[in-house]
mmCIF file of N, CA and C in Angstrom:
data_model
loop_
_atom_site.group_PDB
_atom_site.id
_atom_site.type_symbol
_atom_site.label_atom_id
_atom_site.label_comp_id
_atom_site.label_asym_id
_atom_site.label_seq_id
_atom_site.Cartn_x
_atom_site.Cartn_y
_atom_site.Cartn_z
ATOM 1 N N UNK F 1 0.843 -1.173 0.000
ATOM 2 C CA UNK F 1 0.000 0.000 0.000
ATOM 3 C C UNK F 1 0.886 1.232 0.000
ATOM 4 N N UNK F 2 0.560 2.188 -0.857
ATOM 5 C CA UNK F 2 1.277 3.461 -0.870
ATOM 6 C C UNK F 2 0.327 4.556 -0.410
ATOM 7 N N UNK F 3 0.747 5.298 0.603
ATOM 8 C CA UNK F 3 -0.058 6.379 1.152
ATOM 9 C C UNK F 3 0.705 7.675 0.963
ATOM 10 N N UNK F 4 0.031 8.650 0.355
ATOM 11 C CA UNK F 4 0.653 9.966 0.178
ATOM 12 C C UNK F 4 -0.166 11.005 0.922
ATOM 13 N N UNK F 5 0.551 11.893 1.593
ATOM 14 C CA UNK F 5 -0.080 13.051 2.200
ATOM 15 C C UNK F 5 0.308 14.231 1.322
ATOM 16 N N UNK F 6 -0.678 14.833 0.685
ATOM 17 C CA UNK F 6 -0.433 15.977 -0.183
ATOM 18 C C UNK F 6 -0.560 17.246 0.631
ATOM 19 N N UNK F 7 0.455 18.094 0.560
ATOM 20 C CA UNK F 7 0.412 19.351 1.290
ATOM 21 C C UNK F 7 1.657 20.161 1.055
ATOM 22 N N UNK F 8 1.538 21.449 1.241
ATOM 23 C CA UNK F 8 2.650 22.353 0.945
ATOM 24 C C UNK F 8 3.574 22.590 2.131
ATOM 25 N N UNK F 9 3.329 21.920 3.236
ATOM 26 C CA UNK F 9 4.211 22.080 4.391
ATOM 27 C C UNK F 9 3.575 22.856 5.529
ATOM 28 N N UNK F 10 2.287 23.130 5.445
ATOM 29 C CA UNK F 10 1.599 23.860 6.516
ATOM 30 C C UNK F 10 1.472 22.950 7.747
ATOM 31 N N UNK F 11 1.075 23.522 8.859
ATOM 32 C CA UNK F 11 0.981 22.738 10.096
ATOM 33 C C UNK F 11 -0.053 21.623 9.983
ATOM 34 N N UNK F 12 -1.152 21.871 9.281
ATOM 35 C CA UNK F 12 -2.176 20.842 9.093
ATOM 36 C C UNK F 12 -1.650 19.663 8.288
ATOM 37 N N UNK F 13 -0.834 19.952 7.288
ATOM 38 C CA UNK F 13 -0.252 18.903 6.446
ATOM 39 C C UNK F 13 0.730 18.068 7.248
ATOM 40 N N UNK F 14 1.544 18.731 8.043
ATOM 41 C CA UNK F 14 2.518 18.024 8.876
ATOM 42 C C UNK F 14 1.810 17.167 9.918
ATOM 43 N N UNK F 15 0.720 17.688 10.475
ATOM 44 C CA UNK F 15 -0.042 16.951 11.479
ATOM 45 C C UNK F 15 -0.666 15.700 10.863
ATOM 46 N N UNK F 16 -1.220 15.825 9.655
ATOM 47 C CA UNK F 16 -1.821 14.665 9.003
ATOM 48 C C UNK F 16 -0.763 13.613 8.707
ATOM 49 N N UNK F 17 0.404 14.035 8.253
ATOM 50 C CA UNK F 17 1.493 13.094 7.967
ATOM 51 C C UNK F 17 1.869 12.323 9.239
ATOM 52 N N UNK F 18 2.010 13.040 10.351
ATOM 53 C CA UNK F 18 2.357 12.398 11.621
ATOM 54 C C UNK F 18 1.255 11.431 12.053
ATOM 55 N N UNK F 19 0.005 11.826 11.877
ATOM 56 C CA UNK F 19 -1.122 10.969 12.239
ATOM 57 C C UNK F 19 -1.127 9.703 11.403
ATOM 58 N N UNK F 20 -0.896 9.839 10.102
ATOM 59 C CA UNK F 20 -0.881 8.677 9.210
ATOM 60 C C UNK F 20 0.240 7.727 9.615
ATOM 61 N N UNK F 21 1.421 8.263 9.892
ATOM 62 C CA UNK F 21 2.532 7.412 10.324
ATOM 63 C C UNK F 21 2.188 6.652 11.597
ATOM 64 N N UNK F 22 1.563 7.341 12.541
ATOM 65 C CA UNK F 22 1.175 6.735 13.815
ATOM 66 C C UNK F 22 0.158 5.612 13.593
ATOM 67 N N UNK F 23 -0.840 5.863 12.770
ATOM 68 C CA UNK F 23 -1.886 4.866 12.510
ATOM 69 C C UNK F 23 -1.307 3.649 11.790
ATOM 70 N N UNK F 24 -0.430 3.881 10.818
ATOM 71 C CA UNK F 24 0.198 2.767 10.087
ATOM 72 C C UNK F 24 0.962 1.879 11.074
ATOM 73 N N UNK F 25 1.668 2.507 12.021
ATOM 74 C CA UNK F 25 2.408 1.748 13.038
ATOM 75 C C UNK F 25 1.452 0.981 13.946
ATOM 76 N N UNK F 26 0.418 1.668 14.432
ATOM 77 C CA UNK F 26 -0.548 1.048 15.346
ATOM 78 C C UNK F 26 -1.222 -0.173 14.725
ATOM 79 N N UNK F 27 -1.570 -0.045 13.442
ATOM 80 C CA UNK F 27 -2.284 -1.125 12.760
ATOM 81 C C UNK F 27 -1.344 -2.157 12.133
ATOM 82 N N UNK F 28 -0.038 -1.918 12.252
ATOM 83 C CA UNK F 28 0.986 -2.797 11.664
ATOM 84 C C UNK F 28 0.740 -3.030 10.172
ATOM 85 N N UNK F 29 0.436 -1.957 9.468
ATOM 86 C CA UNK F 29 0.183 -2.049 8.031
ATOM 87 C C UNK F 29 1.494 -2.062 7.264
ATOM 88 N N UNK F 30 1.514 -2.813 6.180
ATOM 89 C CA UNK F 30 2.661 -2.766 5.278
ATOM 90 C C UNK F 30 2.374 -1.646 4.295
ATOM 91 N N UNK F 31 2.926 -0.490 4.576
ATOM 92 C CA UNK F 31 2.635 0.682 3.754
ATOM 93 C C UNK F 31 3.854 1.588 3.673
ATOM 94 N N UNK F 32 3.960 2.253 2.547
ATOM 95 C CA UNK F 32 4.976 3.288 2.359
ATOM 96 C C UNK F 32 4.245 4.611 2.494
ATOM 97 N N UNK F 33 4.700 5.448 3.428
ATOM 98 C CA UNK F 33 4.062 6.745 3.644
ATOM 99 C C UNK F 33 4.965 7.822 3.065
ATOM 100 N N UNK F 34 4.408 8.622 2.164
ATOM 101 C CA UNK F 34 5.167 9.653 1.459
ATOM 102 C C UNK F 34 4.497 11.003 1.679
ATOM 103 N N UNK F 35 5.313 12.025 1.893
ATOM 104 C CA UNK F 35 4.785 13.385 2.012
ATOM 105 C C UNK F 35 5.113 14.102 0.711
ATOM 106 N N UNK F 36 4.079 14.491 -0.022
ATOM 107 C CA UNK F 36 4.269 15.159 -1.316
ATOM 108 C C UNK F 36 4.041 16.658 -1.150
ATOM 109 N N UNK F 37 5.117 17.443 -1.321
ATOM 110 C CA UNK F 37 5.019 18.888 -1.171
ATOM 111 C C UNK F 37 5.178 19.637 -2.489
ATOM 112 N N UNK F 38 5.515 18.928 -3.553
ATOM 113 C CA UNK F 38 5.709 19.554 -4.862
ATOM 114 C C UNK F 38 4.344 19.946 -5.432
ATOM 115 N N UNK F 39 4.132 21.256 -5.577
ATOM 116 C CA UNK F 39 2.831 21.769 -6.011
ATOM 117 C C UNK F 39 2.410 21.240 -7.379
ATOM 118 N N UNK F 40 3.352 21.056 -8.273
ATOM 119 C CA UNK F 40 3.014 20.534 -9.605
ATOM 120 C C UNK F 40 2.495 19.097 -9.505
ATOM 121 N N UNK F 41 3.107 18.301 -8.648
ATOM 122 C CA UNK F 41 2.645 16.919 -8.464
ATOM 123 C C UNK F 41 1.303 16.878 -7.738
ATOM 124 N N UNK F 42 1.127 17.777 -6.771
ATOM 125 C CA UNK F 42 -0.152 17.857 -6.048
ATOM 126 C C UNK F 42 -1.273 18.202 -7.024
ATOM 127 N N UNK F 43 -1.002 19.109 -7.942
ATOM 128 C CA UNK F 43 -2.013 19.536 -8.914
ATOM 129 C C UNK F 43 -2.462 18.383 -9.814
ATOM 130 N N UNK F 44 -1.609 17.393 -10.023
ATOM 131 C CA UNK F 44 -1.975 16.232 -10.834
ATOM 132 C C UNK F 44 -3.145 15.460 -10.224
ATOM 133 N N UNK F 45 -3.340 15.598 -8.911
ATOM 134 C CA UNK F 45 -4.434 14.903 -8.232
ATOM 135 C C UNK F 45 -5.741 15.701 -8.271
ATOM 136 N N UNK F 46 -5.686 16.919 -8.810
ATOM 137 C CA UNK F 46 -6.882 17.736 -8.988
ATOM 138 C C UNK F 46 -7.611 18.000 -7.666
ATOM 139 N N UNK F 47 -6.858 18.323 -6.627
ATOM 140 C CA UNK F 47 -7.462 18.654 -5.336
ATOM 141 C C UNK F 47 -7.291 20.140 -5.064
ATOM 142 N N UNK F 48 -8.305 20.730 -4.466
ATOM 143 C CA UNK F 48 -8.246 22.152 -4.129
ATOM 144 C C UNK F 48 -8.114 22.361 -2.620
ATOM 145 N N UNK F 49 -8.341 21.307 -1.851
ATOM 146 C CA UNK F 49 -8.267 21.391 -0.398
ATOM 147 C C UNK F 49 -7.079 20.575 0.086
ATOM 148 N N UNK F 50 -6.248 21.211 0.901
ATOM 149 C CA UNK F 50 -5.102 20.512 1.470
ATOM 150 C C UNK F 50 -5.208 20.543 2.978
ATOM 151 N N UNK F 51 -4.678 19.570 3.673
ATOM 152 C CA UNK F 51 -4.004 18.398 3.128
ATOM 153 C C UNK F 51 -4.990 17.428 2.496
ATOM 154 N N UNK F 52 -4.454 16.548 1.667
ATOM 155 C CA UNK F 52 -5.266 15.497 1.059
ATOM 156 C C UNK F 52 -4.551 14.173 1.270
ATOM 157 N N UNK F 53 -5.335 13.123 1.360
ATOM 158 C CA UNK F 53 -4.792 11.789 1.597
ATOM 159 C C UNK F 53 -5.040 10.932 0.367
ATOM 160 N N UNK F 54 -3.969 10.329 -0.146
ATOM 161 C CA UNK F 54 -4.041 9.498 -1.344
ATOM 162 C C UNK F 54 -3.593 8.088 -0.970
ATOM 163 N N UNK F 55 -4.416 7.100 -1.291
ATOM 164 C CA UNK F 55 -4.065 5.708 -1.028
ATOM 165 C C UNK F 55 -4.054 4.975 -2.363
ATOM 166 N N UNK F 56 -2.899 4.407 -2.681
ATOM 167 C CA UNK F 56 -2.714 3.667 -3.937
ATOM 168 C C UNK F 56 -3.200 4.459 -5.149
ATOM 169 N N UNK F 57 -2.819 5.750 -5.184
ATOM 170 C CA UNK F 57 -3.106 6.581 -6.346
ATOM 171 C C UNK F 57 -4.475 7.216 -6.384
ATOM 172 N N UNK F 58 -5.309 6.954 -5.378
ATOM 173 C CA UNK F 58 -6.667 7.494 -5.370
ATOM 174 C C UNK F 58 -6.861 8.446 -4.190
ATOM 175 N N UNK F 59 -7.397 9.630 -4.438
ATOM 176 C CA UNK F 59 -7.659 10.587 -3.365
ATOM 177 C C UNK F 59 -8.821 10.043 -2.535
ATOM 178 N N UNK F 60 -8.578 9.831 -1.241
ATOM 179 C CA UNK F 60 -9.609 9.245 -0.379
ATOM 180 C C UNK F 60 -10.148 10.224 0.654
ATOM 181 N N UNK F 61 -9.438 11.339 0.888
ATOM 182 C CA UNK F 61 -9.911 12.319 1.864
ATOM 183 C C UNK F 61 -9.205 13.644 1.657
ATOM 184 N N UNK F 62 -9.907 14.719 2.066
ATOM 185 C CA UNK F 62 -9.334 16.067 1.986
ATOM 186 C C UNK F 62 -9.613 16.785 3.293
ATOM 187 N N UNK F 63 -8.686 17.653 3.677
ATOM 188 C CA UNK F 63 -8.858 18.425 4.905
ATOM 189 C C UNK F 63 -8.307 17.699 6.118
ATOM 190 N N UNK F 64 -8.558 18.287 7.293
ATOM 191 C CA UNK F 64 -8.053 17.713 8.537
ATOM 192 C C UNK F 64 -8.766 16.405 8.838
ATOM 193 N N UNK F 65 -8.001 15.442 9.335
ATOM 194 C CA UNK F 65 -8.551 14.142 9.698
ATOM 195 C C UNK F 65 -8.045 13.740 11.077
ATOM 196 N N UNK F 66 -8.924 13.143 11.858
ATOM 197 C CA UNK F 66 -8.499 12.619 13.164
ATOM 198 C C UNK F 66 -7.847 11.256 12.955
ATOM 199 N N UNK F 67 -7.194 10.774 13.991
ATOM 200 C CA UNK F 67 -6.571 9.449 13.917
ATOM 201 C C UNK F 67 -7.643 8.388 13.659
ATOM 202 N N UNK F 68 -8.809 8.548 14.266
ATOM 203 C CA UNK F 68 -9.891 7.588 14.075
ATOM 204 C C UNK F 68 -10.357 7.579 12.620
ATOM 205 N N UNK F 69 -10.475 8.755 12.017
ATOM 206 C CA UNK F 69 -10.890 8.833 10.615
ATOM 207 C C UNK F 69 -9.855 8.182 9.696
ATOM 208 N N UNK F 70 -8.578 8.392 9.989
ATOM 209 C CA UNK F 70 -7.509 7.773 9.189
ATOM 210 C C UNK F 70 -7.576 6.259 9.334
ATOM 211 N N UNK F 71 -7.805 5.764 10.559
ATOM 212 C CA UNK F 71 -7.925 4.317 10.767
ATOM 213 C C UNK F 71 -9.057 3.742 9.941
ATOM 214 N N UNK F 72 -10.194 4.417 9.940
ATOM 215 C CA UNK F 72 -11.348 3.934 9.176
ATOM 216 C C UNK F 72 -11.044 3.879 7.678
ATOM 217 N N UNK F 73 -10.353 4.894 7.177
ATOM 218 C CA UNK F 73 -10.006 4.950 5.758
ATOM 219 C C UNK F 73 -9.043 3.819 5.394
ATOM 220 N N UNK F 74 -8.044 3.602 6.230
ATOM 221 C CA UNK F 74 -7.001 2.623 5.903
ATOM 222 C C UNK F 74 -7.421 1.174 6.143
ATOM 223 N N UNK F 75 -8.522 0.962 6.853
ATOM 224 C CA UNK F 75 -8.960 -0.415 7.105
ATOM 225 C C UNK F 75 -10.168 -0.805 6.259
ATOM 226 N N UNK F 76 -10.561 0.030 5.336
ATOM 227 C CA UNK F 76 -11.700 -0.297 4.453
ATOM 228 C C UNK F 76 -11.347 -1.432 3.536
#
């Protein structure tokens, strides 16, 4: 599983990245977590709200997410 956190480096983006890393560890998921800050690459996902969460190439959430929300997304 590849998980990307799209964001330009704001505090919300950094917080989501940390939350995703924590959840991946808690759930013992085999996943690569990547933080994408390149605006040109972010634009390829056609999102207007950051941070955004991408799982295996698909945008699954936008905006702030709690740890519980991330767990629900990653265990679907």
